[in-house]
Structures are given as structure tokens and as C-alpha cells.
């Protein structure tokens, strides 16, 4: 399975990544006003965090996708997960939200990950799907400035089989800020 995803509405090449070799992260600052997107490569997949740095009016964030279809899980085992290509081994975990101390505040934040259909694309590619990550707008707007940053975590997970996850330049040649993230499942 192959899936490419990148924040919707971000002009290609407009934001350069900031790498932190010690932490093993790449951060794209101000992807949306007041929101950084941080990626960390882990043995189990690519950990993606949206870091909301202060009060903002936006409570949902969309990502364009290319590649395998993304569908909600049909399992009670993992409500809120999205499957890539129908596979249990390649998926987006149910999102979570952490406060600035790292405490899980997903209950009141009520994060939701869902798919939406794309309209025709300006670059002539066929319509596909968007991934939409949202938190409760009343919860987010109710936070005081001192409550930030908060981290929204929609991690990509590769199952515990012989598959690998990697980030690379997309096959389509399109770039997102110098190197659009593409997550692929390949045999190891």
C-alpha cells in the first residue's frame, strides 16, 4: 500500500523544515497560523503531532491524500482508527490530545479523525480523499493562553509484521515545503 498525505492549502515549497537530530524530529512551523506540524520517525511508524502554540480560531485541520483509500475501522477493538487500503496493519491510530504537561486530555478535547471527499484538484489530478482532524471547538476556544501548547496526535501506525514505514519525496514529484511526506508500506 502507498499513501501520501500533506496539509491542505499549504503552498508547495513555502515552509522549510527545521530538523532536530538529537530529538529525531522534523518540524514545519506555522503550517496553519499558530500551528506547527512535527514528525518523528519511530520503529512502529511515523509519529505526527500538530502543536497548537496558542489560542486560535481553527479547530479542524485537513490533509490531502494520494494513494490507497482511507476508511474508518469496523472494529470495536479500535474505534476512531482509519485503515489505509483496508489493512489492519497500516492505519492512522485514533487521535489523542495532550496538554502542555503531556497529560492526555482527549476526553474533553474530543478529537475526531475522518475522511472527506476532495473536489476536482487545481493541478488536474483526479479527486481523492482528505483527512480531517478536529477537536471540540468550544474546548479549544475555552483554553487560556497559559494552557498552551497543546498537542494533537494523529499517528500513522504500521503493524507488528515484516513491514516498514518511511518518509520520502512523493512519487508524483509534487513537494510540500521542500519535501512532502509520503508514508508507504513496503515489504521488509
Tab-separated table of C-alpha atoms in Angstrom:
chain	number	residue	atom	x	y	z
A	1	UNK	CA	0.000	0.000	0.000
A	2	UNK	CA	1.124	3.537	-0.682
A	3	UNK	CA	-0.272	6.727	0.838
A	4	UNK	CA	0.884	10.302	0.517
A	5	UNK	CA	-0.530	12.976	2.795
A	6	UNK	CA	0.190	16.652	3.315
A	7	UNK	CA	-1.597	19.621	4.901
A	8	UNK	CA	-4.302	21.053	2.660
A	9	UNK	CA	-3.982	24.620	1.465
A	10	UNK	CA	-0.220	24.902	2.027
A	11	UNK	CA	1.677	26.299	-0.940
A	12	UNK	CA	4.373	23.863	-2.142
A	13	UNK	CA	7.835	24.925	-1.042
A	14	UNK	CA	6.564	27.723	1.189
A	15	UNK	CA	7.719	26.360	4.567
A	16	UNK	CA	11.118	24.811	5.119
A	17	UNK	CA	11.582	22.053	7.713
A	18	UNK	CA	13.536	22.551	10.918
A	19	UNK	CA	15.378	19.357	11.868
A	20	UNK	CA	16.389	18.402	15.399
A	21	UNK	CA	18.781	15.453	15.034
A	22	UNK	CA	19.008	14.870	18.788
A	23	UNK	CA	15.222	14.583	19.167
A	24	UNK	CA	14.821	12.814	15.811
A	25	UNK	CA	12.190	15.287	14.652
A	26	UNK	CA	11.405	17.477	11.694
A	27	UNK	CA	9.125	20.459	12.374
A	28	UNK	CA	7.273	22.571	9.856
A	29	UNK	CA	6.498	25.840	11.621
A	30	UNK	CA	3.281	27.786	11.095
A	31	UNK	CA	1.696	25.292	8.697
A	32	UNK	CA	-1.532	26.924	9.753
A	33	UNK	CA	-1.412	30.173	11.763
A	34	UNK	CA	-0.409	29.212	15.320
A	35	UNK	CA	0.098	25.514	14.458
A	36	UNK	CA	3.345	23.642	13.804
A	37	UNK	CA	3.435	20.123	12.343
A	38	UNK	CA	6.123	17.901	13.852
A	39	UNK	CA	7.150	14.463	12.544
A	40	UNK	CA	9.134	11.863	14.464
A	41	UNK	CA	10.171	8.563	12.877
A	42	UNK	CA	9.674	5.668	15.313
A	43	UNK	CA	10.144	1.927	14.874
A	44	UNK	CA	6.350	1.462	14.683
A	45	UNK	CA	5.622	4.256	12.189
A	46	UNK	CA	5.666	7.989	11.681
A	47	UNK	CA	4.507	9.980	14.695
A	48	UNK	CA	2.864	13.172	13.604
A	49	UNK	CA	1.941	15.933	16.031
A	50	UNK	CA	0.063	19.138	15.450
A	51	UNK	CA	1.380	21.575	18.034
A	52	UNK	CA	-1.132	24.334	18.761
A	53	UNK	CA	1.045	27.076	20.217
A	54	UNK	CA	-1.608	29.482	21.439
A	55	UNK	CA	-5.257	30.499	21.125
A	56	UNK	CA	-6.538	30.068	17.552
A	57	UNK	CA	-9.975	30.107	15.944
A	58	UNK	CA	-9.346	26.992	13.811
A	59	UNK	CA	-10.332	23.650	15.377
A	60	UNK	CA	-10.072	21.343	12.361
A	61	UNK	CA	-7.156	20.606	10.064
A	62	UNK	CA	-7.287	18.919	6.651
A	63	UNK	CA	-4.692	16.819	4.854
A	64	UNK	CA	-4.773	15.927	1.143
A	65	UNK	CA	-4.074	12.300	0.320
A	66	UNK	CA	-2.958	10.389	-2.752
A	67	UNK	CA	-2.780	6.608	-2.995
A	68	UNK	CA	-4.664	3.940	-1.099
A	69	UNK	CA	-8.183	4.633	0.125
A	70	UNK	CA	-8.583	5.513	3.799
A	71	UNK	CA	-11.639	4.111	5.585
A	72	UNK	CA	-12.899	4.006	9.178
A	73	UNK	CA	-12.175	0.798	11.073
A	74	UNK	CA	-15.131	-1.518	11.524
A	75	UNK	CA	-13.685	-2.934	14.727
A	76	UNK	CA	-14.807	-2.295	18.305
A	77	UNK	CA	-11.179	-3.030	19.222
A	78	UNK	CA	-10.009	0.326	17.852
A	79	UNK	CA	-12.806	2.878	17.466
A	80	UNK	CA	-11.633	6.066	15.810
A	81	UNK	CA	-8.880	4.472	13.748
A	82	UNK	CA	-8.664	4.896	9.991
A	83	UNK	CA	-7.426	1.991	7.858
A	84	UNK	CA	-5.209	2.514	4.823
A	85	UNK	CA	-6.189	0.288	1.902
A	86	UNK	CA	-8.453	-1.723	4.218
A	87	UNK	CA	-5.442	-3.126	6.070
A	88	UNK	CA	-5.347	-3.559	9.847
A	89	UNK	CA	-1.544	-3.345	9.682
A	90	UNK	CA	-1.362	0.128	8.077
A	91	UNK	CA	-3.552	2.687	9.760
A	92	UNK	CA	-3.976	6.036	11.444
A	93	UNK	CA	-4.420	5.497	15.175
A	94	UNK	CA	-7.364	7.131	16.913
A	95	UNK	CA	-6.205	10.695	17.611
A	96	UNK	CA	-5.311	11.905	21.077
A	97	UNK	CA	-4.686	15.322	22.633
A	98	UNK	CA	-2.066	16.186	25.243
A	99	UNK	CA	-1.860	19.326	27.349
A	100	UNK	CA	1.402	21.207	27.861
A	101	UNK	CA	2.398	18.845	30.712
A	102	UNK	CA	1.861	15.801	28.474
A	103	UNK	CA	-1.362	14.732	30.209
A	104	UNK	CA	-3.970	13.112	27.963
A	105	UNK	CA	-6.960	15.480	27.654
A	106	UNK	CA	-8.663	13.592	24.823
A	107	UNK	CA	-11.900	13.241	26.814
A	108	UNK	CA	-12.793	16.939	26.928
A	109	UNK	CA	-10.982	17.747	23.658
A	110	UNK	CA	-12.954	15.047	21.771
A	111	UNK	CA	-10.546	14.574	18.842
A	112	UNK	CA	-12.035	13.081	15.678
A	113	UNK	CA	-10.304	11.828	12.529
A	114	UNK	CA	-12.500	11.421	9.469
A	115	UNK	CA	-12.301	11.288	5.690
A	116	UNK	CA	-13.895	13.724	3.286
A	117	UNK	CA	-14.038	13.553	-0.495
A	118	UNK	CA	-11.966	16.045	-2.457
A	119	UNK	CA	-13.395	18.209	-5.176
A	120	UNK	CA	-11.579	18.452	-8.502
A	121	UNK	CA	-7.992	19.488	-7.922
A	122	UNK	CA	-6.483	22.595	-9.477
A	123	UNK	CA	-3.446	20.636	-10.727
A	124	UNK	CA	-5.580	18.270	-12.845
A	125	UNK	CA	-5.118	15.140	-10.708
A	126	UNK	CA	-8.175	13.002	-10.077
A	127	UNK	CA	-10.203	13.779	-6.943
A	128	UNK	CA	-9.310	11.678	-3.913
A	129	UNK	CA	-9.772	11.990	-0.174
A	130	UNK	CA	-8.901	14.462	2.517
A	131	UNK	CA	-8.250	13.503	6.110
A	132	UNK	CA	-9.867	15.898	8.559
A	133	UNK	CA	-8.614	16.068	12.137
A	134	UNK	CA	-10.783	18.060	14.547
A	135	UNK	CA	-11.063	18.861	18.231
A	136	UNK	CA	-14.060	20.284	20.044
A	137	UNK	CA	-14.123	24.000	19.114
A	138	UNK	CA	-15.661	25.019	22.469
A	139	UNK	CA	-12.923	23.146	24.355
A	140	UNK	CA	-10.139	24.736	22.297
A	141	UNK	CA	-11.563	28.264	22.494
A	142	UNK	CA	-12.073	27.843	26.241
A	143	UNK	CA	-8.352	27.363	26.916
A	144	UNK	CA	-6.402	30.243	28.457
A	145	UNK	CA	-3.172	31.415	26.812
A	146	UNK	CA	-1.252	29.820	29.722
A	147	UNK	CA	-2.749	26.393	28.791
A	148	UNK	CA	-0.757	26.190	25.552
A	149	UNK	CA	0.852	24.490	23.780
A	150	UNK	CA	-1.450	21.529	23.265
A	151	UNK	CA	-0.514	18.623	21.024
A	152	UNK	CA	-2.915	16.789	18.731
A	153	UNK	CA	-1.559	13.349	17.835
A	154	UNK	CA	-2.843	11.530	14.712
A	155	UNK	CA	-0.050	8.920	14.464
A	156	UNK	CA	0.464	6.634	11.492
A	157	UNK	CA	0.968	3.021	12.603
A	158	UNK	CA	2.480	0.054	10.822
A	159	UNK	CA	1.539	-3.313	12.327
A	160	UNK	CA	3.949	-5.666	14.051
A	161	UNK	CA	4.674	-7.726	10.976
A	162	UNK	CA	7.524	-7.519	8.480
A	163	UNK	CA	6.529	-4.136	7.015
A	164	UNK	CA	8.303	-0.798	7.215
A	165	UNK	CA	7.244	2.816	7.254
A	166	UNK	CA	9.261	5.596	5.762
A	167	UNK	CA	9.003	9.206	4.728
A	168	UNK	CA	10.357	10.254	1.357
A	169	UNK	CA	9.755	12.557	-1.589
A	170	UNK	CA	6.476	11.687	-3.288
A	171	UNK	CA	6.299	9.644	-6.481
A	172	UNK	CA	4.135	12.357	-8.018
A	173	UNK	CA	7.061	14.786	-7.887
A	174	UNK	CA	4.937	17.306	-6.020
A	175	UNK	CA	6.622	18.737	-2.996
A	176	UNK	CA	5.382	20.154	0.244
A	177	UNK	CA	7.762	22.674	1.688
A	178	UNK	CA	10.806	21.132	0.090
A	179	UNK	CA	9.845	17.501	0.739
A	180	UNK	CA	6.241	16.412	1.085
A	181	UNK	CA	5.876	13.442	3.446
A	182	UNK	CA	4.856	10.199	1.832
A	183	UNK	CA	4.203	7.219	4.023
A	184	UNK	CA	4.419	3.881	2.278
A	185	UNK	CA	4.080	0.291	3.300
A	186	UNK	CA	6.754	-1.915	1.769
A	187	UNK	CA	7.794	-5.470	2.417
A	188	UNK	CA	10.906	-5.823	4.600
